[in-house]
Structure formats: structure tokens, C-alpha cells
Coordinates of N, CA and C and ligand atoms in Angstrom, one line a residue:
X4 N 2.4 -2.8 -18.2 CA 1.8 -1.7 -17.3 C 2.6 -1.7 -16.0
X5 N 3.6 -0.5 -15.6 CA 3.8 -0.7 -14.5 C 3.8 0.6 -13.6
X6 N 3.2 0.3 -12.5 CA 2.1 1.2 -11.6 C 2.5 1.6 -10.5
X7 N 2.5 2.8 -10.0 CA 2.4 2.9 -8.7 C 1.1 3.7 -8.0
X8 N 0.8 2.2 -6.6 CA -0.4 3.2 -6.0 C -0.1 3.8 -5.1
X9 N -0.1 5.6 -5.0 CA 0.4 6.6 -3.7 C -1.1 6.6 -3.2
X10 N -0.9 7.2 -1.7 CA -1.9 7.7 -1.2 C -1.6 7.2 0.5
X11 N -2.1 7.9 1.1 CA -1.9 8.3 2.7 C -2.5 6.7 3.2
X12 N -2.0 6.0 4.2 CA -2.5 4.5 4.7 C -3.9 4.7 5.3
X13 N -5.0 4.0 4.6 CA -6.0 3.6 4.4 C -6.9 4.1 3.0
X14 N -6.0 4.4 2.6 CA -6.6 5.0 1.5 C -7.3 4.1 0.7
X15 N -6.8 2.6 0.1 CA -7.0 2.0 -0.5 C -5.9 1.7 -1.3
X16 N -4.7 1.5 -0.8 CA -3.9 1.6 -2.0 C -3.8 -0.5 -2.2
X17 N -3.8 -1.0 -0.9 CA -3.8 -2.6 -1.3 C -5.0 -3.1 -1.8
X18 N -6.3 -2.4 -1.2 CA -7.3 -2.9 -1.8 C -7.8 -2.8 -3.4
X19 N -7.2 -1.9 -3.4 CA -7.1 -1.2 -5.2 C -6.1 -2.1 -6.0
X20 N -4.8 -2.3 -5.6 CA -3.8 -3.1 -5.8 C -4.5 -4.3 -6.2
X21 N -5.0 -4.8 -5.4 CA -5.1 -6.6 -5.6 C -5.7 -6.8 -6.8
X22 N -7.5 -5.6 -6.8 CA -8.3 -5.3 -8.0 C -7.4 -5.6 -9.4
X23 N -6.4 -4.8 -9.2 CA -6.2 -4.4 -10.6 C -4.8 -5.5 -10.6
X24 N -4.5 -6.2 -9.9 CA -3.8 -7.9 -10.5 C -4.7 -8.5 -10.8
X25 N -6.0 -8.6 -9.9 CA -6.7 -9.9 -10.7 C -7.3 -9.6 -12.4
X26 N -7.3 -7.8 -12.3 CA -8.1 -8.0 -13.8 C -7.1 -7.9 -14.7
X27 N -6.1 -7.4 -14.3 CA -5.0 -7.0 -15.5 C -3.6 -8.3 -15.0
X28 N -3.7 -9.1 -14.6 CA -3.0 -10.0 -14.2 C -1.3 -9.2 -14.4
X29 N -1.4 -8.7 -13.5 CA 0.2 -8.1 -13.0 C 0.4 -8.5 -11.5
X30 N 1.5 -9.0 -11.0 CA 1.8 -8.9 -9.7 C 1.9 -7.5 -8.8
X31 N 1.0 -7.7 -7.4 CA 1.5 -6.8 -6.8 C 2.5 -6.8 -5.9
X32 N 3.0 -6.1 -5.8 CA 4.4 -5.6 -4.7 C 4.2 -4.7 -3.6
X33 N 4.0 -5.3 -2.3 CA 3.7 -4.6 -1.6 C 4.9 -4.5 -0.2
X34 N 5.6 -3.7 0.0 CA 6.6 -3.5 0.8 C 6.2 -3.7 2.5
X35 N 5.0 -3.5 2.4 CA 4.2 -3.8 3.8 C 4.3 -5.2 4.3
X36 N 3.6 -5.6 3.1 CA 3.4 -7.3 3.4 C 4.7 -7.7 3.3
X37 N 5.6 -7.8 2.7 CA 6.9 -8.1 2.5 C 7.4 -7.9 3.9
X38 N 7.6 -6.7 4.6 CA 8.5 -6.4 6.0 C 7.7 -7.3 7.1
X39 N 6.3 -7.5 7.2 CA 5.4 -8.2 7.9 C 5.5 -9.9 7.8
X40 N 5.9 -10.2 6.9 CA 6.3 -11.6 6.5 C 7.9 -11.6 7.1
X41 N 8.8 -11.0 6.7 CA 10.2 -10.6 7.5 C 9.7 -11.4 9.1
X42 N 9.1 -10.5 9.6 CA 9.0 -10.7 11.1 C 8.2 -11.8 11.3
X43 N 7.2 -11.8 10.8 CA 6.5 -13.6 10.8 C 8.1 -14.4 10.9
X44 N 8.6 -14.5 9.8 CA 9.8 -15.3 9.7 C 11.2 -15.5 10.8
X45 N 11.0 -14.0 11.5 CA 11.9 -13.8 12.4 C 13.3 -13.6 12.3
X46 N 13.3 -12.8 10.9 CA 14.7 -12.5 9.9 C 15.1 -11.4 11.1
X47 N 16.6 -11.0 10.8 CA 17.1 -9.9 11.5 C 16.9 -9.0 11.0
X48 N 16.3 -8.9 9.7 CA 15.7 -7.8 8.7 C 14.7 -7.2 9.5
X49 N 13.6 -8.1 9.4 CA 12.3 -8.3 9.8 C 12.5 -7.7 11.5
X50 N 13.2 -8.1 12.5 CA 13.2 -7.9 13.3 C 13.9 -6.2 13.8
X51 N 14.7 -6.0 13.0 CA 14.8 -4.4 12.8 C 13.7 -3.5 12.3
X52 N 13.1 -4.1 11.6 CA 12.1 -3.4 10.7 C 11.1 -3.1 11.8
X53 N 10.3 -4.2 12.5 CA 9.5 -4.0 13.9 C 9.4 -2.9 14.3
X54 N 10.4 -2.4 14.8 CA 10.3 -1.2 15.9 C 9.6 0.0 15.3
X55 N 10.0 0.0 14.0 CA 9.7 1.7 13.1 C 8.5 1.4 12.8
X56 N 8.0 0.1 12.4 CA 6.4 -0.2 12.1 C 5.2 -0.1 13.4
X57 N 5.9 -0.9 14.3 CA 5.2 -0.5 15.7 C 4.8 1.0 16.5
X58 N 5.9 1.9 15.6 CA 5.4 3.3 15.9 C 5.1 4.5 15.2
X59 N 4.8 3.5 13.5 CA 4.0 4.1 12.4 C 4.9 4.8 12.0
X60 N 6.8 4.8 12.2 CA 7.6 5.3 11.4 C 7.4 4.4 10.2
X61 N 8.8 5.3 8.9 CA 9.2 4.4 8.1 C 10.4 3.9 8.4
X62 N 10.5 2.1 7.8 CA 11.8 1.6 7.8 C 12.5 2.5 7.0
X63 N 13.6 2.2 7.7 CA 15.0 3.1 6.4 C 15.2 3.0 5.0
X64 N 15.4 3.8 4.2 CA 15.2 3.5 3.2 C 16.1 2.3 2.5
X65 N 17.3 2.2 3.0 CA 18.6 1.2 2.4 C 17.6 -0.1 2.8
X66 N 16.9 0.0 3.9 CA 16.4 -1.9 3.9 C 15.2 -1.9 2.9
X67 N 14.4 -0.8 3.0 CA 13.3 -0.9 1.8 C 13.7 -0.9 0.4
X68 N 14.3 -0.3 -0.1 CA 15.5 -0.5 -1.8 C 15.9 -2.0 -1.7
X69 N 16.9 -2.2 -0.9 CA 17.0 -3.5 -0.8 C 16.3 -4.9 -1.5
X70 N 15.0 -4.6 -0.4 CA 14.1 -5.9 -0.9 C 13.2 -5.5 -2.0
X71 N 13.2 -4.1 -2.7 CA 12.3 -4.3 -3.5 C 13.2 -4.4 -4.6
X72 N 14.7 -3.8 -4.6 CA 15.3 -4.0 -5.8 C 15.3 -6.0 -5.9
X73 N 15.7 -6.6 -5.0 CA 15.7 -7.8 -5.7 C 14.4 -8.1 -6.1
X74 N 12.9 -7.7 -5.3 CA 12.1 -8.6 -5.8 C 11.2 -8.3 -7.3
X75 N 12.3 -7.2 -7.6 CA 11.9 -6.3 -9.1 C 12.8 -7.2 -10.4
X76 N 13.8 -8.0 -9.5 CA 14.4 -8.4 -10.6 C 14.1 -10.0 -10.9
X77 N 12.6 -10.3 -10.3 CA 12.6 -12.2 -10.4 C 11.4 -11.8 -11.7
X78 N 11.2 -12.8 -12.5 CA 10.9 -13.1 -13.4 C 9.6 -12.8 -13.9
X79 N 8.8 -12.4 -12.8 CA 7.4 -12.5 -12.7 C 7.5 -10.8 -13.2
X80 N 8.5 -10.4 -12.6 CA 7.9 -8.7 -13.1 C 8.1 -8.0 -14.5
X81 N 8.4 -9.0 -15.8 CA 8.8 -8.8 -17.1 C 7.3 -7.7 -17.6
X82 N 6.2 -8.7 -17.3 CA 5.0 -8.2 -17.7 C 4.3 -7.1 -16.9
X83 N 5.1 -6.1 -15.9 CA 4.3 -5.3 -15.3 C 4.0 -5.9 -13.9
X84 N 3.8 -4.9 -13.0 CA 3.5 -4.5 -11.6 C 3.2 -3.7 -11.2
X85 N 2.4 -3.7 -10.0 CA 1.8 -2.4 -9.8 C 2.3 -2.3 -7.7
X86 N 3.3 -1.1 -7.6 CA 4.1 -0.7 -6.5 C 2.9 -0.4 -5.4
X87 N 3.0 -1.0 -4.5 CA 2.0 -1.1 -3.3 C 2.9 -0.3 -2.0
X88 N 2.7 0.9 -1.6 CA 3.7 1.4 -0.6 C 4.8 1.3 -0.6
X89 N 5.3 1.2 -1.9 CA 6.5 2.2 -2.5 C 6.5 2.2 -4.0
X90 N 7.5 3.7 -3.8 CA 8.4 4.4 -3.0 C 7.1 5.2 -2.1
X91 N 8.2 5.5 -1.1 CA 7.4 6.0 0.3 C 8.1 7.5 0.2
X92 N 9.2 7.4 0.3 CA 10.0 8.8 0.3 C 10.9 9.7 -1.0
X93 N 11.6 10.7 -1.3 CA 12.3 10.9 -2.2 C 13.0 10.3 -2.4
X94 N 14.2 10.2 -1.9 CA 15.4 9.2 -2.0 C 14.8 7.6 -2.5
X95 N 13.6 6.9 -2.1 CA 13.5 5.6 -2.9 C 12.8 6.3 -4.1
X96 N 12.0 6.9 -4.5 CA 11.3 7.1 -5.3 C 12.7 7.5 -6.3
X97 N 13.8 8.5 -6.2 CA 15.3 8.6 -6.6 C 15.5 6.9 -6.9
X98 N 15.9 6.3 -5.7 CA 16.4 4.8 -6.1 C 15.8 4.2 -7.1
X99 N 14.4 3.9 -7.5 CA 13.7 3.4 -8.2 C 14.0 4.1 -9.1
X100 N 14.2 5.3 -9.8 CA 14.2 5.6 -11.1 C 16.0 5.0 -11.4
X101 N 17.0 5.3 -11.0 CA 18.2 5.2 -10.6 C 18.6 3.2 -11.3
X102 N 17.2 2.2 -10.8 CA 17.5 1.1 -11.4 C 17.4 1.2 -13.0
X103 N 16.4 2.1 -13.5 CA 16.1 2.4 -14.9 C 14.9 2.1 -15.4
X104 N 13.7 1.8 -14.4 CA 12.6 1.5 -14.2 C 11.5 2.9 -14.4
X105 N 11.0 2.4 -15.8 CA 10.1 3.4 -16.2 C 9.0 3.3 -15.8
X106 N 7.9 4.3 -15.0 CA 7.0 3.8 -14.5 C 5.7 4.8 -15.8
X107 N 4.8 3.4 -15.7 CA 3.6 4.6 -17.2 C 2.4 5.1 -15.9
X108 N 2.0 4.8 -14.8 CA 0.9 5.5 -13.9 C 1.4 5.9 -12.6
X109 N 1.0 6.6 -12.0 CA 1.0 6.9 -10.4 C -1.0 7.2 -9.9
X110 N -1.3 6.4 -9.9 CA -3.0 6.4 -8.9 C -2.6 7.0 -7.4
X111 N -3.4 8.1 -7.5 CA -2.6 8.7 -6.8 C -4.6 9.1 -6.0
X112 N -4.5 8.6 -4.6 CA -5.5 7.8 -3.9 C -5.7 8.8 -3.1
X113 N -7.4 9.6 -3.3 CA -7.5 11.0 -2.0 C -8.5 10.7 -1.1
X114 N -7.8 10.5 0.3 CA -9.4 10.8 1.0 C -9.0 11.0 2.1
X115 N -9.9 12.0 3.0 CA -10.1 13.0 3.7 C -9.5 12.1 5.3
X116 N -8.5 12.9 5.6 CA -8.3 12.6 7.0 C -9.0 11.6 7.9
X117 N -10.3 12.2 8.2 CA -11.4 11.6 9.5 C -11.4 10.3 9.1
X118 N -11.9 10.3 7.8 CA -12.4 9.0 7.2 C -11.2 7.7 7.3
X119 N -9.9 8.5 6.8 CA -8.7 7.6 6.7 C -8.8 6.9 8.4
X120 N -9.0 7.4 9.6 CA -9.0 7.5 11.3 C -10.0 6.2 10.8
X121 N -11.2 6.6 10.2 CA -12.1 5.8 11.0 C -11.8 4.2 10.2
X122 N -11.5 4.4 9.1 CA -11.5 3.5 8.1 C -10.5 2.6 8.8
X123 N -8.9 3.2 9.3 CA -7.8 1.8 9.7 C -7.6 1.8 10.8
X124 N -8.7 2.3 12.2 CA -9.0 1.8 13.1 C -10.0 0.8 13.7
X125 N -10.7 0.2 12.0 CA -12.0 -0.3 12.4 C -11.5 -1.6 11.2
X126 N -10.2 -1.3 11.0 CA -9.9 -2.2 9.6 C -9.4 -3.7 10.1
X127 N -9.5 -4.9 9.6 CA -9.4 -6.2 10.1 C -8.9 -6.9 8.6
X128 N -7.6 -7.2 9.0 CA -6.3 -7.9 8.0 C -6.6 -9.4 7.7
X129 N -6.8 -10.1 6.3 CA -6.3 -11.3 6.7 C -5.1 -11.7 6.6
X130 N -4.5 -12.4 7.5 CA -2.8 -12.2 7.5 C -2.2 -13.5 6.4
X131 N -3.3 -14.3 5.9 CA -2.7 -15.1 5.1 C -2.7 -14.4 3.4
X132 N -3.7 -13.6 2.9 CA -3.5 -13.1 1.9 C -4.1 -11.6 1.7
X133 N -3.5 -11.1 2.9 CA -4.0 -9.8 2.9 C -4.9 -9.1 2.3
X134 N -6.1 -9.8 2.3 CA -7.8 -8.9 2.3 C -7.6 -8.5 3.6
X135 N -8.2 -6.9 3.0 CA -8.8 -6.3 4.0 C -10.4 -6.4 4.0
X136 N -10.8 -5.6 5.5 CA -12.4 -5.9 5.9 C -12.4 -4.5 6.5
X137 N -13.7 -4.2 6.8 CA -13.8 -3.6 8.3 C -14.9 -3.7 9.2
X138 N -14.8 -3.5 10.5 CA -15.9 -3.9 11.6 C -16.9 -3.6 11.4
X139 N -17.6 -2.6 10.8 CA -18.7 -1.6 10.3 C -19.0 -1.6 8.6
X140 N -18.0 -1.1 7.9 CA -18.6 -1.0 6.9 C -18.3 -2.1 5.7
X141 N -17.3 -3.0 5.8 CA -17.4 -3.7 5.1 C -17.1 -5.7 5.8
X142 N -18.4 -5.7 6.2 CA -17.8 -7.0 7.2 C -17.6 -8.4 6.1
X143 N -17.0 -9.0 7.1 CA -16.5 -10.6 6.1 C -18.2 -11.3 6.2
X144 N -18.3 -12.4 5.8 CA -19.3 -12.9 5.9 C -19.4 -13.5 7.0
X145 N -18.5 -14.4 7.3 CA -18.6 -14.6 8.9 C -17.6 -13.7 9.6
X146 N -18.3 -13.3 10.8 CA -17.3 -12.7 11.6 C -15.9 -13.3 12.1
X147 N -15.0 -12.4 11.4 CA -13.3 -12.5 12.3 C -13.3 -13.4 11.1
X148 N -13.8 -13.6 9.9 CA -12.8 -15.4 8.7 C -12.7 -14.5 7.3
X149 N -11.9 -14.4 7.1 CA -11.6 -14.1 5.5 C -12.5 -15.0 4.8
X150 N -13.2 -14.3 3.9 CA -14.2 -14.7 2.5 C -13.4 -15.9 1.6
X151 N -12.0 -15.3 1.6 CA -11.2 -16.0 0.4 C -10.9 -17.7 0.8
X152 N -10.1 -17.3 2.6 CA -9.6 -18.7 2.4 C -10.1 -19.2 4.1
X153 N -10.8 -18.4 4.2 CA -11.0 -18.8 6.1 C -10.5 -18.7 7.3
X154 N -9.0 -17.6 6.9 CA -8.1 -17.3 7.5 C -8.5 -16.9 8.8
X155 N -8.4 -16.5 10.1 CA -8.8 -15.8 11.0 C -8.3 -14.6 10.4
X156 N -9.0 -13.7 11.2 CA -8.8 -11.8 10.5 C -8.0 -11.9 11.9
X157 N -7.4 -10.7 12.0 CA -6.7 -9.7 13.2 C -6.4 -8.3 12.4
X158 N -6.2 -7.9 14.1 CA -6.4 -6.4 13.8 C -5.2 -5.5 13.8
X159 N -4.2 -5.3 12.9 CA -3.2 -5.2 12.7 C -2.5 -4.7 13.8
X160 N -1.3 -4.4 14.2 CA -0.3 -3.5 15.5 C -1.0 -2.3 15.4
X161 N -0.2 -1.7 14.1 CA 0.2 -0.4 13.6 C -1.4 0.1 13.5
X162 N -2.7 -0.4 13.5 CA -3.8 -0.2 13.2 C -4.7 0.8 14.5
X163 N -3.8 1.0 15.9 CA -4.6 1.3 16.8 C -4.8 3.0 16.6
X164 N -5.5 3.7 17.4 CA -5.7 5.0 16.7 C -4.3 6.0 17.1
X165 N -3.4 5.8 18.1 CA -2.1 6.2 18.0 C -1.4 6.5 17.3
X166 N -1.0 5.1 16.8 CA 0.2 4.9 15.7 C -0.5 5.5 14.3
X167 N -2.1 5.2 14.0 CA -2.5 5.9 13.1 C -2.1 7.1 12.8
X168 N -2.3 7.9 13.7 CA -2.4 9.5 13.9 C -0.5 10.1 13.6
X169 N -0.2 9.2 14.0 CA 1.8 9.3 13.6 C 1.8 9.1 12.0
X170 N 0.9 7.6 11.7 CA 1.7 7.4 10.6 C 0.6 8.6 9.2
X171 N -0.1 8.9 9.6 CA -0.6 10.3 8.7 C 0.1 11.5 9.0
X172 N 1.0 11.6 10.1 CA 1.6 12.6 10.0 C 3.0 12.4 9.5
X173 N 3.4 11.3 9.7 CA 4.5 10.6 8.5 C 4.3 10.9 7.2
X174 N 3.1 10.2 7.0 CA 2.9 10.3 5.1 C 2.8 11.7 5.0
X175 N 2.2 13.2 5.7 CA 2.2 14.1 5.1 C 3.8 14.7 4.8
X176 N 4.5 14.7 6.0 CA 5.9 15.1 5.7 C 7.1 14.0 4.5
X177 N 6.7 12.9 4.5 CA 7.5 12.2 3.9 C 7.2 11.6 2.7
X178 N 6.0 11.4 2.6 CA 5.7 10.5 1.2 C 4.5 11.7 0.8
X179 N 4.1 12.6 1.3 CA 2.7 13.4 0.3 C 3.6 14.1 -1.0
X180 N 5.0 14.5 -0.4 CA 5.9 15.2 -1.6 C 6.4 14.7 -2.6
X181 N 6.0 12.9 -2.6 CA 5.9 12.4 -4.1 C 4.9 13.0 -5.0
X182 N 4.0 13.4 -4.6 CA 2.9 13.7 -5.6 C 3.3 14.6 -6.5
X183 N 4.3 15.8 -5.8 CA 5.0 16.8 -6.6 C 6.3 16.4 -7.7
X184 N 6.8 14.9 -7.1 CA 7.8 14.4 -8.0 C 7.4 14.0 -9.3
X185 N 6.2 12.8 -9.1 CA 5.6 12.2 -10.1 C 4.6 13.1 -10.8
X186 N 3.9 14.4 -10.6 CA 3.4 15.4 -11.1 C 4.7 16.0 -12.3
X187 N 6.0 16.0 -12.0 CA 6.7 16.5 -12.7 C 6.6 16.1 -14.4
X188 N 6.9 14.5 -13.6 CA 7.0 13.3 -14.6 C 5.5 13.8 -15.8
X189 N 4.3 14.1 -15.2 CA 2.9 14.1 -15.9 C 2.5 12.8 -15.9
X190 N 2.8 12.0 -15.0 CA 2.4 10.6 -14.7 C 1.0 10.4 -14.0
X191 N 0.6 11.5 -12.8 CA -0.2 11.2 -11.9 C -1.2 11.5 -12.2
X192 N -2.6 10.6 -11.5 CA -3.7 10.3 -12.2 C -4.4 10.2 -10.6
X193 N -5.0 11.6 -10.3 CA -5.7 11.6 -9.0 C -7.1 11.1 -8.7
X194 N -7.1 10.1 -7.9 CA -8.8 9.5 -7.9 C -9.6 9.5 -6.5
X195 N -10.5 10.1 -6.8 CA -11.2 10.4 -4.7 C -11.7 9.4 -4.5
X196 N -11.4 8.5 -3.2 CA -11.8 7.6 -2.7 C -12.8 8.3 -1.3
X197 N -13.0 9.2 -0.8 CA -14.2 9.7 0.0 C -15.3 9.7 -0.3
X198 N -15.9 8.6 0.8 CA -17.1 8.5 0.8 C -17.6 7.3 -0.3
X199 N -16.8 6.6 -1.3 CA -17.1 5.9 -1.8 C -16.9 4.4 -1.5
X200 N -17.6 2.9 -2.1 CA -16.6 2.1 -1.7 C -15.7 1.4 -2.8
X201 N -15.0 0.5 -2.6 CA -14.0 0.1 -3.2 C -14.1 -0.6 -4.3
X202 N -15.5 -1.0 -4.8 CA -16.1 -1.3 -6.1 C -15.8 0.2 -7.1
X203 N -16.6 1.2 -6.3 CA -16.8 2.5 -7.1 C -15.2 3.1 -7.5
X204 N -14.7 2.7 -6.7 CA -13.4 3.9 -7.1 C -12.2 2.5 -7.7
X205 N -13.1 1.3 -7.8 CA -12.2 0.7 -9.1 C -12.6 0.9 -10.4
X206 N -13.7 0.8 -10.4 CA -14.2 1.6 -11.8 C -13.7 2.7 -12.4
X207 N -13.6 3.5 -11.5 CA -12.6 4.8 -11.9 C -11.3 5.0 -12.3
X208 N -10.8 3.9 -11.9 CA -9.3 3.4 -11.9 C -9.4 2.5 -13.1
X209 N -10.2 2.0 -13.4 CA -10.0 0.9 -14.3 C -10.3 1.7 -15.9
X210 N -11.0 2.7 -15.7 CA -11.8 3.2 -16.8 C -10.2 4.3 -17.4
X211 N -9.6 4.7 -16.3 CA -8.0 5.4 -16.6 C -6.9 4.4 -17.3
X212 N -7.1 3.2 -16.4 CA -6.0 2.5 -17.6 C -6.6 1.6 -18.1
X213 N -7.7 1.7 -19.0 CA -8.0 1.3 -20.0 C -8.2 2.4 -21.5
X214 N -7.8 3.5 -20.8 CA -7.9 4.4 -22.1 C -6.6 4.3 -22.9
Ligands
AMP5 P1 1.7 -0.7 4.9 O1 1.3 -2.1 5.0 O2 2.1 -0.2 3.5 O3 0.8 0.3 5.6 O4 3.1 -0.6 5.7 C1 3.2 -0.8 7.1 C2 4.5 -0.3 7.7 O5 5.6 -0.9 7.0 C3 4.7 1.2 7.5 O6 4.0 2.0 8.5 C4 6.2 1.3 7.6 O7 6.6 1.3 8.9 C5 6.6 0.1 6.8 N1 6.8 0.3 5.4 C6 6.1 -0.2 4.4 N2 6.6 0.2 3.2 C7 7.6 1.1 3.4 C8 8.4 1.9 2.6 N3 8.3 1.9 1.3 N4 9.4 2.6 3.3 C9 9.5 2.6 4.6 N5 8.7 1.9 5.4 C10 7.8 1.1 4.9
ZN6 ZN1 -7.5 -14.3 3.3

């Protein structure tokens, strides 16, 4: 099975992501956490990458191809993956087919503007294995500690309502016109995430690729 989750940031595309490794045991690939770890590490990669993240652009696409072509080629991805914020744009979503990489889904993740605002301004990361939370509607058990491992939470850069409001205007011009690429394909498989939570709209996902 190998997947890609589209959809505008906060949609749910990591939180759906993880879902569907633990039950279908595929690795996720997430270009986010990847460039975020970069800079943790203090690569020159990582450290170019910063600036465009900090202001809810996208990195270029040559550095994003880059690291996802090698990390498509280690050994874990024989049995399927499922693409976590990428391809972001034409040209990678191009690159990706270009390696010879057949994709069988696109979950293709809808929900309404406001919601997306309120959802990844209130949203709380854990930075060791990125669970998400948020301040209101889905809190950790203890406040500020990841459930899983005890991590302290924080609240991402790119998370304040600024860069939000950029990077939804990013995804409409640059990554919403995948939906028309992979529509081509007859791949895409639209699922509303408004108003529901992330239990509900795995069910829905899961009930698609189990048919
Ligand atoms: P995410 O964790 O997926 O929301 O990504 C956080 C930030 O990393 C984005 O706002 C971009 O700046 C950068 N990024 C992640 N994936 C990509 C991609 N495929 N292409 C370009 N930039 C990306
Ligand atoms: Zn954690």
C-alpha cells in the first residue's frame, strides 16, 4: 500500500498518518519532521530550510526531492508508505512519479478554513515523536507531557496565527492543484474532517482501504 495524505496544514494529515502505520504497519514519511530534525541537528540543509518554514513558505523543491528520494530508497519502504506532506507542489508530485513510484491512494483531507485557524493555533507538538494535541479540544493527560513518552509538548514556530494564515495561502496556490493531478490519475479519495475528531474520520479512512 502506498499512500499519499494531501490536505491543507491542520487538516490531519500526520495525525491520520501515524493511525494508519500502526494498523497497517507501513512507515510514515513525513517531510516536515524530517526538515525539523535537519535543524534540531544543525545541518546546512536544515539550516537553509529554517527561514522558508519560519514564514510558512515552502522549502524548494530540489532540497525536498532530495531527502525524500533517498529516504524512499532504504529498505523499510519495500512494503509500502504512506507520504506525509509530500509532494507539496507540481514539479515534486512530477519528481515522484519520474522515480517510477506508483502510488494506489491519495486521502485527500477536507476541512473548512476557520477550523484549520483554530485547530493549528491551539495545536501542541510532541517534538520527540510527533503526537499532536491541542489546548482545548484534545488535551494530553497531563498538561504540556505527551501521553506516549512524557515528552514536554511545545508549540510549534510555524504554529502562531501569522504564519498560519500564509501557509493556507501557500497550500491554496501551490499544493491544492494536486488534487486536480491525482484526480487525473482516479486515485483520490476525499474524506471531511470538519467538525469531526480524529477517531471518526479514521474510520472512514480505514473502511476505504480496506475495501
Ligand atoms: P509540515 O510539518 O508538513 O506542516 O511542514 C512544515 C513546514 O516544512 C512547511 O510549512 C514547509 O515550510 C516545510 N515543508 C514540509 N514539507 C514540504 C514539502 N514537501 N515541500 C516544501 N516544503 C515543505
Ligand atoms: Zn511523544
Amino acid at each position: 500500500m502506498r499512500l499519499i495524505m494531501l490536505g491543507a496544514p491542520g487538516a490531519g494529515k500526520g495525525t491520520q498518518a501515524r493511525k494508519i502505520m500502526e494498523r497497517y504497519e507501513i512507515p510514515q514519511v513525513s517531510t516536515g519532521d524530517m526538515l525539523r530534525e535537519a535543524r534540531r541537528n544543525g545541518t546546512e540543509m536544515g539550516k537553509k530550510a529554517a527561514e522558508f518554514m519560519d514564514s510558512g513558505r515552502l522549502v524548494p523543491d530540489e532540497v525536498v526531492v532530495g531527502i525524500v528520494s533517498e529516504r524512499l530508497q532504504a529498505d523499510d519502504m519495500k512494503k509500502g508508505f504512506i507520504l506525509d506532506g509530500f509532494p507539496r507542489t507540481v514539479p515534486q508530485a512530477e519528481a515522484l512519479s519520474k522515480f517510477g513510484i506508483t502510488i494506489d491512494k491519495v486521502v485527500n483531507l477536507e476541512v473548512d478554513e476557520e477550523e484549520l485557524v483554530e485547530r493549528l493555533t491551539g495545536r501542541l507538538t510532541c517534538p520527540k515523536c510527533s503526537a499532536m494535541y491541542h489546548k482545548v479540544f484534545s488535551q494530553p493527560k497531563v498538561k504540556w507531557v505527551c501521553d506516549h513518552d512524557g515528552a514536554d509538548l511545545i508549540q510549534r514556530d510555524d504554529d502562531t496565527e501569522a504564519t498560519v494564515r500564509n501557509r493556507l495561502k501557500v497550500y491554496k496556490e501551490q499544493t491544492f492543484p494536486l488534487v486536480k493531478f491525482y484526480q487525473k490519475e482516479g486515485i483520490v479519495v476525499d474524506v471531511s474532517g470538519t467538525g469531526k475528531n480524529a477517531g471518526g474520520v479514521f474510520d472512514e479512512i480505514q473502511s476505504i482501504l480496506d475495501q
